[in-house]
XYZ file of C-alpha atoms in Angstrom:
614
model
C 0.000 0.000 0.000
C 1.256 3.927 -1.263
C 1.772 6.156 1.669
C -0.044 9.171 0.590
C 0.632 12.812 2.318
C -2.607 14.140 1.982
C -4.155 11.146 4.040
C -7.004 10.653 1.734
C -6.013 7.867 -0.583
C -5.242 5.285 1.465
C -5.588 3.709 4.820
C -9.178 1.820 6.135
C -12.242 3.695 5.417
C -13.789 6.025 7.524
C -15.920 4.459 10.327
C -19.392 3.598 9.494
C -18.620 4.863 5.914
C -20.931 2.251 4.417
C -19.991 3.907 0.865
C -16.171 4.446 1.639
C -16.600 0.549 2.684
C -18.732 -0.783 -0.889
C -16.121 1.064 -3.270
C -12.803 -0.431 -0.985
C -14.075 -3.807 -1.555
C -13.466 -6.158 -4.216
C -16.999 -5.599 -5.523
C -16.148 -2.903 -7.419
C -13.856 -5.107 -9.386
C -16.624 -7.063 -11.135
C -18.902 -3.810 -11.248
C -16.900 -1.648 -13.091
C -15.720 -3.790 -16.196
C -19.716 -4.707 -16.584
C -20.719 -1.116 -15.958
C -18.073 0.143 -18.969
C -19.586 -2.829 -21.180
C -23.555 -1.776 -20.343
C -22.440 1.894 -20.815
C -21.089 0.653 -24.591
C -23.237 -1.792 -25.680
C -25.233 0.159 -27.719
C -22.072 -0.704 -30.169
C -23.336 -3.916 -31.163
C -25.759 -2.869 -33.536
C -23.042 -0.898 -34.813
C -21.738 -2.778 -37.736
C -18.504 -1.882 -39.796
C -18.058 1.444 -40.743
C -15.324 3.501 -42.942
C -12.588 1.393 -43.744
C -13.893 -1.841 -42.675
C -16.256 -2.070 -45.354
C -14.014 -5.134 -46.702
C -14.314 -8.137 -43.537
C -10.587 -9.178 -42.511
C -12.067 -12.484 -44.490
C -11.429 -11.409 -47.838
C -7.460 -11.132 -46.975
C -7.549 -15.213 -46.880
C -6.462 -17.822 -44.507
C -3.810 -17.211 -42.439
C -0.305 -17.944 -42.840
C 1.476 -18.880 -39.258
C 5.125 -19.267 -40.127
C 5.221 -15.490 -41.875
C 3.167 -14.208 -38.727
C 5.578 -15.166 -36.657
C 8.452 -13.977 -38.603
C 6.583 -10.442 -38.457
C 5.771 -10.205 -34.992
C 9.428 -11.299 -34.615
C 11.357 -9.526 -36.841
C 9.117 -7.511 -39.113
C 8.276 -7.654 -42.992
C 11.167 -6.482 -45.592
C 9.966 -2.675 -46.623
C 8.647 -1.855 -50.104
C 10.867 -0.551 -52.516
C 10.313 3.245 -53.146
C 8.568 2.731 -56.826
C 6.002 -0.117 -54.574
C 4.832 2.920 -52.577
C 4.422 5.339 -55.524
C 2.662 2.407 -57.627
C 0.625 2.036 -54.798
C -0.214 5.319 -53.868
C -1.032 5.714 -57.509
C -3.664 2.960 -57.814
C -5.285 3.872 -54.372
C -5.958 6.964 -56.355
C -7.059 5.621 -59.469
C -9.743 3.642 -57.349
C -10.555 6.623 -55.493
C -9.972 5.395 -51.946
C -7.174 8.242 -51.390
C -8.111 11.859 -53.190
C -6.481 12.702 -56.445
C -4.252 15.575 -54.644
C -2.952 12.968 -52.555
C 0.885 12.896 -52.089
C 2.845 10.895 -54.247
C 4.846 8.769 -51.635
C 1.558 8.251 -49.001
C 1.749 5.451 -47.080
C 0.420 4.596 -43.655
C 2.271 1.346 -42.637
C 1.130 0.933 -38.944
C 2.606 -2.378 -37.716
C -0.243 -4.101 -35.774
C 0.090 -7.946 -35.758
C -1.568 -8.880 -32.806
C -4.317 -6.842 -33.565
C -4.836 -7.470 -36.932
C -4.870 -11.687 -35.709
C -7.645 -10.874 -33.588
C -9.483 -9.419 -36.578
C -8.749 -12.525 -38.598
C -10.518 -14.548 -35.552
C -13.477 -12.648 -35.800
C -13.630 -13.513 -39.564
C -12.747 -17.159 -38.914
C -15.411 -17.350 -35.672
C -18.288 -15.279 -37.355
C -17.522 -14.328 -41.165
C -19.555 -11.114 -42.219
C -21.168 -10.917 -38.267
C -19.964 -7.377 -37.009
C -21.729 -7.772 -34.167
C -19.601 -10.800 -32.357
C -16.546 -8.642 -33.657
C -18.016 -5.671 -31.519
C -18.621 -8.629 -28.465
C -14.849 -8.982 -28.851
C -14.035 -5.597 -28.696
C -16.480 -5.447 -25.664
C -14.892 -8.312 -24.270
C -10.976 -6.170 -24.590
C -13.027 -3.344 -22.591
C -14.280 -5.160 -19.773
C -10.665 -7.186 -19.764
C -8.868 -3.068 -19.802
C -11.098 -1.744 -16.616
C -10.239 -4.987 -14.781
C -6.569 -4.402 -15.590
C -6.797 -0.714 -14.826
C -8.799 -1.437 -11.429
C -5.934 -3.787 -10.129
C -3.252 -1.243 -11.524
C -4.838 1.436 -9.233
C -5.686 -0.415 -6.309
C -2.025 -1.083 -6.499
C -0.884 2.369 -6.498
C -3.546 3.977 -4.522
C -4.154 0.486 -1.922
C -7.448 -1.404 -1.985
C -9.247 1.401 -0.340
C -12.112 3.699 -1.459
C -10.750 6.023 -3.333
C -9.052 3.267 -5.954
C -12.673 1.669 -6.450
C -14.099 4.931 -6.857
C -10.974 5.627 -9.836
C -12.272 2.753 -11.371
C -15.947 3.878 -11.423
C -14.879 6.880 -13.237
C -12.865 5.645 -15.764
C -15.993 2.773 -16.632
C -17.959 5.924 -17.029
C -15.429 7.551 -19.387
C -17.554 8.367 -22.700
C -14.497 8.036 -24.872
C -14.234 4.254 -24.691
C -17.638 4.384 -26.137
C -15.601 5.980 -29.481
C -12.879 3.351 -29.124
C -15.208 0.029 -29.308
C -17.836 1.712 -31.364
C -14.996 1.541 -34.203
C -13.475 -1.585 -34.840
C -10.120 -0.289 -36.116
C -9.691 0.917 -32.697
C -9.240 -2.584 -30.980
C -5.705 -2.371 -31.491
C -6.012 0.505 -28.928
C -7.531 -1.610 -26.399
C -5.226 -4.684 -27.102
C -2.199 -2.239 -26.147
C -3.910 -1.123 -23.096
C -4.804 -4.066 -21.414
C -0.924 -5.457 -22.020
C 0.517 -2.695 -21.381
C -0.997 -2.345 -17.836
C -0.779 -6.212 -17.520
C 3.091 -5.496 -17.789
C 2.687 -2.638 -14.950
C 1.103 -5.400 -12.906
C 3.961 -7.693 -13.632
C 7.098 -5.365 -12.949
C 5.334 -4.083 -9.574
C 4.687 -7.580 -8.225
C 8.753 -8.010 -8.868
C 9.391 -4.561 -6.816
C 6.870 -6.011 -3.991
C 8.880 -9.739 -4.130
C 11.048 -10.459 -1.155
C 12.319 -13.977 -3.493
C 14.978 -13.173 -6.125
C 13.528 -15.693 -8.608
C 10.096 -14.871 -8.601
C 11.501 -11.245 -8.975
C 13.286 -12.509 -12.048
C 9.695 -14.466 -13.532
C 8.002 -11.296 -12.755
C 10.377 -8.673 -14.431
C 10.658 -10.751 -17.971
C 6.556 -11.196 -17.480
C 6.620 -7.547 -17.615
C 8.881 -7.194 -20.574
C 6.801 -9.868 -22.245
C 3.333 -8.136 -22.021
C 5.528 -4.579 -23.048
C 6.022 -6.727 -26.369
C 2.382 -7.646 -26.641
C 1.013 -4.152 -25.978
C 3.549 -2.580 -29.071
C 2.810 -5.886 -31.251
C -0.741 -4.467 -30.998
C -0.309 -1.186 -32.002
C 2.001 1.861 -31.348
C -0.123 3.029 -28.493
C 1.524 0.565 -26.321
C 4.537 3.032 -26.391
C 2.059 4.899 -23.474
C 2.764 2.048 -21.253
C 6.421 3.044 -21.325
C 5.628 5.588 -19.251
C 3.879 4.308 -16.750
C 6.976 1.834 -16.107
C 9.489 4.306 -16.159
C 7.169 6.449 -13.761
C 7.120 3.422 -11.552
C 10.196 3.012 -11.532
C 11.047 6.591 -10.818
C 8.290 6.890 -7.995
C 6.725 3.275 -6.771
C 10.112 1.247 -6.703
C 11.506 1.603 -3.187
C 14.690 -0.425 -4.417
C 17.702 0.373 -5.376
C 18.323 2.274 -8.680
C 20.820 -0.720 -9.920
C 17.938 -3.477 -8.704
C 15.177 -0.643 -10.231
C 17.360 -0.823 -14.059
C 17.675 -4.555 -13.332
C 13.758 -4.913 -13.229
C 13.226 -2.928 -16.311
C 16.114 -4.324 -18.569
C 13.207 -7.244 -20.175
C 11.269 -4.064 -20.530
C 14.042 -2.035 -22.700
C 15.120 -5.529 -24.473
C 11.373 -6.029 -25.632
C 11.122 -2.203 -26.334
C 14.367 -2.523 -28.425
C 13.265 -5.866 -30.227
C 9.751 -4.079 -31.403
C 11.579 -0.332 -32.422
C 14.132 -3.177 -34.964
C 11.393 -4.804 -35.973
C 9.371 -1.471 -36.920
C 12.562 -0.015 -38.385
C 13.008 -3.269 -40.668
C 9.700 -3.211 -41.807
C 9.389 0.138 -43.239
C 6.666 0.751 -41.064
C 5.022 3.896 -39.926
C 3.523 7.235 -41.984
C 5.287 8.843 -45.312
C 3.363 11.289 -47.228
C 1.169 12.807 -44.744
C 0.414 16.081 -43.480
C -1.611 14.547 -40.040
C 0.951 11.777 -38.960
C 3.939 13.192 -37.984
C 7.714 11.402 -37.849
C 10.413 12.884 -35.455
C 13.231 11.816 -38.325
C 11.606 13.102 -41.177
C 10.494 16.320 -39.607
C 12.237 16.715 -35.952
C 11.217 20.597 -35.806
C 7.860 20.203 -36.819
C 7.130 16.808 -35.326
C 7.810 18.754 -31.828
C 5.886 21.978 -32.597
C 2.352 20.323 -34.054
C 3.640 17.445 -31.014
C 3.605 20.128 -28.203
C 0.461 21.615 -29.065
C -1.383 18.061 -29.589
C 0.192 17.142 -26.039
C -1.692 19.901 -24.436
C -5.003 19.631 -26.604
C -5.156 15.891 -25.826
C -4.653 16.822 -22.122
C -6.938 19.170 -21.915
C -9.319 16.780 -23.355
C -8.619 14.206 -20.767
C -9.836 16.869 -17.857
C -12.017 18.689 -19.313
C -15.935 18.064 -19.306
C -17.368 16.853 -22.637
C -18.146 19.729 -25.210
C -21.262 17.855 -26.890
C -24.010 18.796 -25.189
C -23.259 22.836 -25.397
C -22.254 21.730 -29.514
C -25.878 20.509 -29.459
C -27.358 23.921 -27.948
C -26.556 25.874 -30.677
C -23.759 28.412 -31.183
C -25.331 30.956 -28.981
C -24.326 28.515 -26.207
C -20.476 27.893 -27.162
C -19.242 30.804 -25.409
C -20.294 29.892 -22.163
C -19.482 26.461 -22.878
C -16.197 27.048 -23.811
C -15.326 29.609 -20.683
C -16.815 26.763 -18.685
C -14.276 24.095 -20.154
C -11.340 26.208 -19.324
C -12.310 27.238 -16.123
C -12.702 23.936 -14.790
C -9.688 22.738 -16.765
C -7.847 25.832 -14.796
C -9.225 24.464 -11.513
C -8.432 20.413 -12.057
C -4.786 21.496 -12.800
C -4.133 24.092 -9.724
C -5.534 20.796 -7.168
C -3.378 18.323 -9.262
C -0.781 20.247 -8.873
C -0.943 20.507 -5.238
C -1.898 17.162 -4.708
C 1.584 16.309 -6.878
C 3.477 18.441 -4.175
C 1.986 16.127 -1.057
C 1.103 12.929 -2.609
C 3.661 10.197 -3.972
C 0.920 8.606 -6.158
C -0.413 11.850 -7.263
C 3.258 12.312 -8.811
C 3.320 9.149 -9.881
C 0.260 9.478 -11.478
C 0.966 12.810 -13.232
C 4.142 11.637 -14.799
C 2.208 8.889 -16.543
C -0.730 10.586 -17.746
C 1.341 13.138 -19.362
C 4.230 10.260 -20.577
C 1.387 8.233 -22.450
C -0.233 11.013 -24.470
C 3.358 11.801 -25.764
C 3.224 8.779 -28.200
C -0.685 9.624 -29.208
C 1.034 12.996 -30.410
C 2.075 11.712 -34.118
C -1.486 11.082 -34.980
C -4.380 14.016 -35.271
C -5.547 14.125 -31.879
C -9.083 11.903 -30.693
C -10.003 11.339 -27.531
C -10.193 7.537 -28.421
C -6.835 7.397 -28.060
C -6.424 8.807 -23.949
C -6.909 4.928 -22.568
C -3.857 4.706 -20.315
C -3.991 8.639 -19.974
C -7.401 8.553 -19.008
C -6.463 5.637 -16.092
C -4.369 8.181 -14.762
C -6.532 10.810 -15.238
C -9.858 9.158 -13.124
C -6.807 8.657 -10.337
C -6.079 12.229 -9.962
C -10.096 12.947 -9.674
C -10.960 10.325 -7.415
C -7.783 11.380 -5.232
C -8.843 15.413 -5.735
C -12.132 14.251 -4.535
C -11.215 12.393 -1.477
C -8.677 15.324 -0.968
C -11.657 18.160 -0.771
C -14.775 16.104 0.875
C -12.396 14.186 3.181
C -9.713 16.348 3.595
C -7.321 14.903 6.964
C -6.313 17.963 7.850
C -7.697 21.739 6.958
C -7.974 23.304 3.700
C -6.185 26.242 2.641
C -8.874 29.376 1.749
C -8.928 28.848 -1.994
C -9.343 25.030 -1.852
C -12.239 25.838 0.874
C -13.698 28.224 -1.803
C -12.872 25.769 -4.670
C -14.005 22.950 -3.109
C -17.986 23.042 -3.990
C -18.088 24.089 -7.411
C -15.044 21.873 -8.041
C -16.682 19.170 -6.954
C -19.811 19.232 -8.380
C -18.119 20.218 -11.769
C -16.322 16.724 -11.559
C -19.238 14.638 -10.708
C -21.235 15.758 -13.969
C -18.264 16.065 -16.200
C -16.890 12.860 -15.471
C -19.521 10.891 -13.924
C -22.631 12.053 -15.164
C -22.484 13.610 -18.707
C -19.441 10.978 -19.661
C -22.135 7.919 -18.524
C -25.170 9.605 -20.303
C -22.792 9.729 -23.734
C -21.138 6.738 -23.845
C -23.901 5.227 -25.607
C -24.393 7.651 -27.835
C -20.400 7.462 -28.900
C -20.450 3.392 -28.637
C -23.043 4.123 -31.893
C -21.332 7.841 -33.546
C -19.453 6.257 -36.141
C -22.205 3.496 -37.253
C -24.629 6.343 -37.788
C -22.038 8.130 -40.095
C -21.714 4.666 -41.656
C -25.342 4.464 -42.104
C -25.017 8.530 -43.863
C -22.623 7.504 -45.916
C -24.493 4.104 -47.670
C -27.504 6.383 -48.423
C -25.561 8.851 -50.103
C -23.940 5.751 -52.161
C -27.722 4.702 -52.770
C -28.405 8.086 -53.895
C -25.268 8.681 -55.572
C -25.565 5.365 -57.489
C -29.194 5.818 -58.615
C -30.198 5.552 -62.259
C -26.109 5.004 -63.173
C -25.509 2.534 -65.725
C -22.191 0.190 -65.551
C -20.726 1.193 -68.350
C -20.446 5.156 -67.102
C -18.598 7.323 -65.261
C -19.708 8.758 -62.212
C -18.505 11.730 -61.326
C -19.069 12.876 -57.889
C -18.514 16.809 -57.790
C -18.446 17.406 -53.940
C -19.037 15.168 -50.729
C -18.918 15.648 -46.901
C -15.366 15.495 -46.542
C -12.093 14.299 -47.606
C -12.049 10.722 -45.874
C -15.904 10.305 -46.235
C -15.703 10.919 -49.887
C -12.846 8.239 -50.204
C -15.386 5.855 -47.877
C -18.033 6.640 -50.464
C -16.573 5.014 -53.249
C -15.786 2.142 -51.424
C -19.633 2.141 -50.301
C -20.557 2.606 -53.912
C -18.501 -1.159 -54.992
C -19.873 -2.641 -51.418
C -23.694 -2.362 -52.676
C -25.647 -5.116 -53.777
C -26.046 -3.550 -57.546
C -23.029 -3.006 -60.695
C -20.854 -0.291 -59.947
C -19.960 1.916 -62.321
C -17.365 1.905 -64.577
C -15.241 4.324 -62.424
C -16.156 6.734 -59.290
C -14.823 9.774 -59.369
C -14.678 12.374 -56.006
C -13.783 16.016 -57.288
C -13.799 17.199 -54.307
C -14.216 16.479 -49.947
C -15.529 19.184 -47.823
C -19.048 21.134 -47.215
C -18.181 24.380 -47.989
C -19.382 26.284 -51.340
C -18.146 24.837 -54.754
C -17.691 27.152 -57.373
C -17.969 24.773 -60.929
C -16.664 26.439 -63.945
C -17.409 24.657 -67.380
C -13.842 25.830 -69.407
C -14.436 23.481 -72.283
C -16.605 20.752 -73.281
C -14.570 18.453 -72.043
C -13.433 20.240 -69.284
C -14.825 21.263 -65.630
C -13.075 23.921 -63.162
C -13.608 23.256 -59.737
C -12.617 26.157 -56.813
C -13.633 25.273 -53.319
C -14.032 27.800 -50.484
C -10.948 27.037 -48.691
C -9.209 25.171 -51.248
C -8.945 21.001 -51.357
C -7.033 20.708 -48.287
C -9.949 23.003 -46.045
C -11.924 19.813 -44.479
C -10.865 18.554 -41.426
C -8.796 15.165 -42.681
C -8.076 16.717 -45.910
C -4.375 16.867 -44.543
C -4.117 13.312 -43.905
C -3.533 12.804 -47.485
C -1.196 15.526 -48.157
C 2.222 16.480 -46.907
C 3.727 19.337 -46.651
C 6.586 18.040 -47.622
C 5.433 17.536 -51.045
C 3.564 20.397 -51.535
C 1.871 20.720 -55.366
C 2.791 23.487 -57.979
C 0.712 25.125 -60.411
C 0.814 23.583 -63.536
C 1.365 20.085 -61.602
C -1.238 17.720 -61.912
C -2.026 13.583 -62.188
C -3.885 11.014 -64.760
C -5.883 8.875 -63.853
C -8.209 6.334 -65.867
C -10.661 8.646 -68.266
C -9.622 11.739 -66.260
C -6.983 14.236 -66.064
C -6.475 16.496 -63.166
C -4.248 20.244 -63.920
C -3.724 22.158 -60.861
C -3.983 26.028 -61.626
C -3.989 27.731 -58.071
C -2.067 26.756 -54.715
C -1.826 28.121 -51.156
C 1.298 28.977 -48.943
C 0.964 25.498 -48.091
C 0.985 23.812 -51.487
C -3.040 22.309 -51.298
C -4.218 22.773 -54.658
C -7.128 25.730 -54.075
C -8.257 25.752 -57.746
C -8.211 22.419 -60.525
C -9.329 21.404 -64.140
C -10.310 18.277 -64.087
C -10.251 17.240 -68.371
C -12.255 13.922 -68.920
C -11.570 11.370 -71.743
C -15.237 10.707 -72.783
C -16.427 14.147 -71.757
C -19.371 15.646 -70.293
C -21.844 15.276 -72.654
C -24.176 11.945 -73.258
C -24.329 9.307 -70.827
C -20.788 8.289 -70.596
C -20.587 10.570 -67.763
C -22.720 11.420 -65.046
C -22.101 14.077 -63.011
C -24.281 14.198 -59.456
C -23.619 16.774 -56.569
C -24.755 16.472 -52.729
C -27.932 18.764 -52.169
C -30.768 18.376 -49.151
C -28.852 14.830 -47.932
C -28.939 13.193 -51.440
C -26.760 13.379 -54.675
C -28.948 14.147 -57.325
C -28.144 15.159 -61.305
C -25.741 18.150 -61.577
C -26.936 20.261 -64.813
C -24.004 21.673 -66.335
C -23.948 25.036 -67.562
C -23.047 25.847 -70.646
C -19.179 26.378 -71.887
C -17.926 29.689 -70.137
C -20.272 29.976 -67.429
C -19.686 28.687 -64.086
C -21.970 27.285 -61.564
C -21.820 28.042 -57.437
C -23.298 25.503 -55.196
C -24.071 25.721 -51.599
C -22.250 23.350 -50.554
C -21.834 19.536 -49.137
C -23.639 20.285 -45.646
C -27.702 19.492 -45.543
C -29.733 22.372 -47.404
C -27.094 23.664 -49.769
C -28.150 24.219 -53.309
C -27.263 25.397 -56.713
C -27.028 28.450 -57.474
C -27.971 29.458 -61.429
C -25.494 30.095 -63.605
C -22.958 32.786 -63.153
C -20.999 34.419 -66.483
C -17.697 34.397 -66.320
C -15.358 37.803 -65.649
């Protein structure tokens, strides 16, 4: 059991403290795994969405001997003209956008997780919902973990059970099992802590072998966690705050414990190195060797957005007020984001764990930091995170000794304002989230319905605008996933629901200028890098279409585009369909010279008529 300076977070409960008693026993480690799955379950209706239109059961059986050899030592890279012929047919398909960097590629080595996909397609093939019951299963196996982690560092007393209450009621994990992809997060979490487990057993060990067993345990499940994603790399942290804080041992028998930990750590970074893996190309991923200076600017400021995330109360219900409500909403986010740091802080200056605990959170984001930031992602940071609050609420109703005056004055608003953040409001969305992405999914086939409507097989459709960069690549794969003939090719002009101003320059010939330019929706810069930024004159071909860029930003995104078709516009080898009221519907042209503005992607926007040209 942690000694604890503020006399809160451990010791026995309070005397006739029936509550303190119910959340220090083990109760509350059944309760709070089912309470995270009934708070998610909504998820199994939620079927695949975005990229996981194709089941893991069209890759084919599975071949062992090459599995191993990856998880082991990792596949042999592409060659440099693999990536660009790659890159190049994802675009000709129209699953990347046609602005798209050359040399894209988003390698993420995942074995483990990607196996446990393959089991869902050998167990159930085409049944999303027992892949969802796995991914529920993961959950309830992470808040178990994460209970016995903090019931280790805080002691089996009330304020670890109520930690673990908090973080079943966390509304992101609704995100993380509601999309399948995102199993690979929860894979990495439960190892990851499982190695935690394992290296403080060996700190607690008075027996030199099982100290031994229990130190290469840990560096074993360190090697499970990163074999099932990247976001294993959090759990790094939490051993090296361990060893920093928790270990009372020597430093040399503290380095001892943790050298299976740095061997497996090691082992993985080779493998990932050999392998090729990781993001080229892209503008949202970032790589400290290809870009050190920007990987730590964009890094710093997703650091602190993701941490603010992690304390702050959820924004969705104020989003759903309107936007005369986002002011208050906003001042209301910060000020209680003000208020959970100054008590952290001083709980950090009398508390052991609290330090502890503070060192982790922050040390796990720090990997999540090369990715856009999503609060999916805050699993071990979030562990840490319902810590701090359960110990900041022990700390202010239970204080053992008295307050200062601004802690007295803090104290009731502070309180209450963690309750519904955390407690409340994160329980009454986590159902909602468990579901988010399924009812995009469901958006998305009836604008492929809509989109494919009256198209014959042998044409080209030609898609001028859609909701957004990635959603417009998701479309087209939509499009081939319904039960009808595709057309001959699907073509995206452009992702994003701002106005579209369509110029007809030829025949032949359409010129497209968003508001914003191509790169102005929110994952637009997923695609492209700044590193290969595009030039006027620059452009691509693809099958019956070429693309000329004519206009570019400071950054290089393309912000104006002819887009010159083989069979062109006329007849019904092309059809050309824009998104109005919900629905693609029939896009009439207007004549050669004129131009066209439309109101955009969003719900309600229409066409405008014909405009001359200056």
């Amino acid at each position: 059991m942690r000694s604890d300076a503020t006399g809160a977070a451990n010791g026995p409960p309070p005397p006739g403290g029936a509550v303190a008693r119910w959340l220090a026993s083990p109760v509350v480690l059944v309760l709070a795994p089912l309470l995270a799955v009934a708070l998610s379950l909504s998820a199994l209706g939620a079927g695949r969405q975005l990229e996981e239109w194709a089941p893991a059961s069209a890759h084919g059986p599975i071949a062992w001997e090459s599995l191993a050899r990856e998880l082991v030592f990792g596949a042999p890279p592409p060659a440099r003209h693999e990536i660009l012929a790659s890159s190049y047919v994802a675009k000709d398909l129209g699953h990347i956008p046609w602005y798209a960097s050359p040399e894209l590629r988003v390698a993420l080595r995942r074995p483990l997780a990607a196996l446990s996909h393959r089991f869902d397609a050998w167990a159930a093939p085409g049944g999303a919902w027992f892949a969802h019951a796995h991914s529920l299963t993961w959950l309830a196996a992470f808040v178990l973990v994460a209970a016995l982690a903090l019931r280790r560092v805080l002691g089996a007393g009330p304020v670890a059970g109520l930690a673990a209450l908090v973080l079943a009621c966390d509304d992101s994990r609704g995100v993380t099992v509601g999309w399948l992809s995102n199993r690979t997060a929860l894979l990495s979490w439960t190892f990851g802590l499982l190695a935690f487990l394992a290296l403080d057993a060996a700190a607690a060990s008075r027996r030199p072998r099982a100290r031994a067993g229990l130190a290469v345990a840990s560096g074993l499940a360190t090697w499970l966690a990163l074999s099932a994603g990247e976001y294993g790399l959090g759990a790094l942290a939490w051993l090296l705050a361990h060893a920093a804080f928790l270990d009372p041992r020597p430093a040399r028998a503290r380095l001892v414990a943790l050298a299976p930990t740095l061997a497996a750590v090691a082992t993985w970074g080779a493998a990932y190195v050999r392998s090729g893996s990781g993001a080229t190309g892209s503008g949202a991923y970032l790589s400290p060797v290809a870009a050190p200076w920007r990987s730590l600017v964009e890094g710093s400021q997703r650091a602190l957005l993701l941490l603010a995330g992690a304390f702050g109360p959820p924004l969705e219900p104020a989003m759903a007020l309107g936007p005369s409500a986002w002011p208050w909403a906003l001042a209301a986010f910060y000020a209680l984001l003000a208020a959970s740091c100054a008590v952290v802080a001083w709980l950090t200056v009398r508390s052991v764990p609290a330090r502890f605990l503070a060192v982790a959170g922050v040390g796990s984001v720090l990997p999540l930091t090369g990715a856009l930031p999503s609060e999916r992602l805050l699993g071990l940071t979030a562990v840490a995170v319902s810590a701090l609050i359960a110990l900041g609420l022990a700390a202010l109703v239970a204080p053992a000794r008295p307050l200062h005056a601004w802690l007295r004055w803090l104290r009731p608003p502070l309180v209450a304002a963690w309750l519904l953040s955390h407690v409340v409001l994160a329980a009454w969305l986590a159902p909602s989230k468990a579901r988010g992405l399924a009812r995009e999914a469901d958006t998305v086939r009836r604008l492929a319905a809509s989109a494919l409507d009256g198209v014959p097989p042998s044409a080209q459709l030609v898609l001028v605008n859609s909701p957004g960069a990635y959603l417009g690549a998701e479309l087209v794969r939509a499009i081939h996933a319904l039960p009808r003939p595709p057309p001959d090719r699907v073509r995206v002009l452009h992702g994003g629901d701002g106005r579209l101003l369509v110029d007809r320059v030829a025949s032949d010939t359409l010129g497209v200028v968003p508001e914003g330019g191509f790169c102005a929706a929110l994952h637009a810069r997923v695609y492209l890098s700044p590193e290969a930024p595009w030039a006027v004159d620059s452009g691509v071909q693809l099958r019956g279409v070429r693309v000329l860029v004519d206009a570019v930003d400071a950054t290089g995104c393309p912000t104006r585009a002819r887009f010159v078709f083989a069979r062109g516009l006329e007849g019904e080898g092309v059809v050309v369909k824009h998104l109005v009221d919900g629905e693609y519907r029939r896009l009439a042209l207007p004549p050669v010279g004129e131009r066209l503005l439309l109101g955009g992607a969003a719900p309600g926007g229409v066409g405008r008529p014909p405009e001359p040209r200056p």
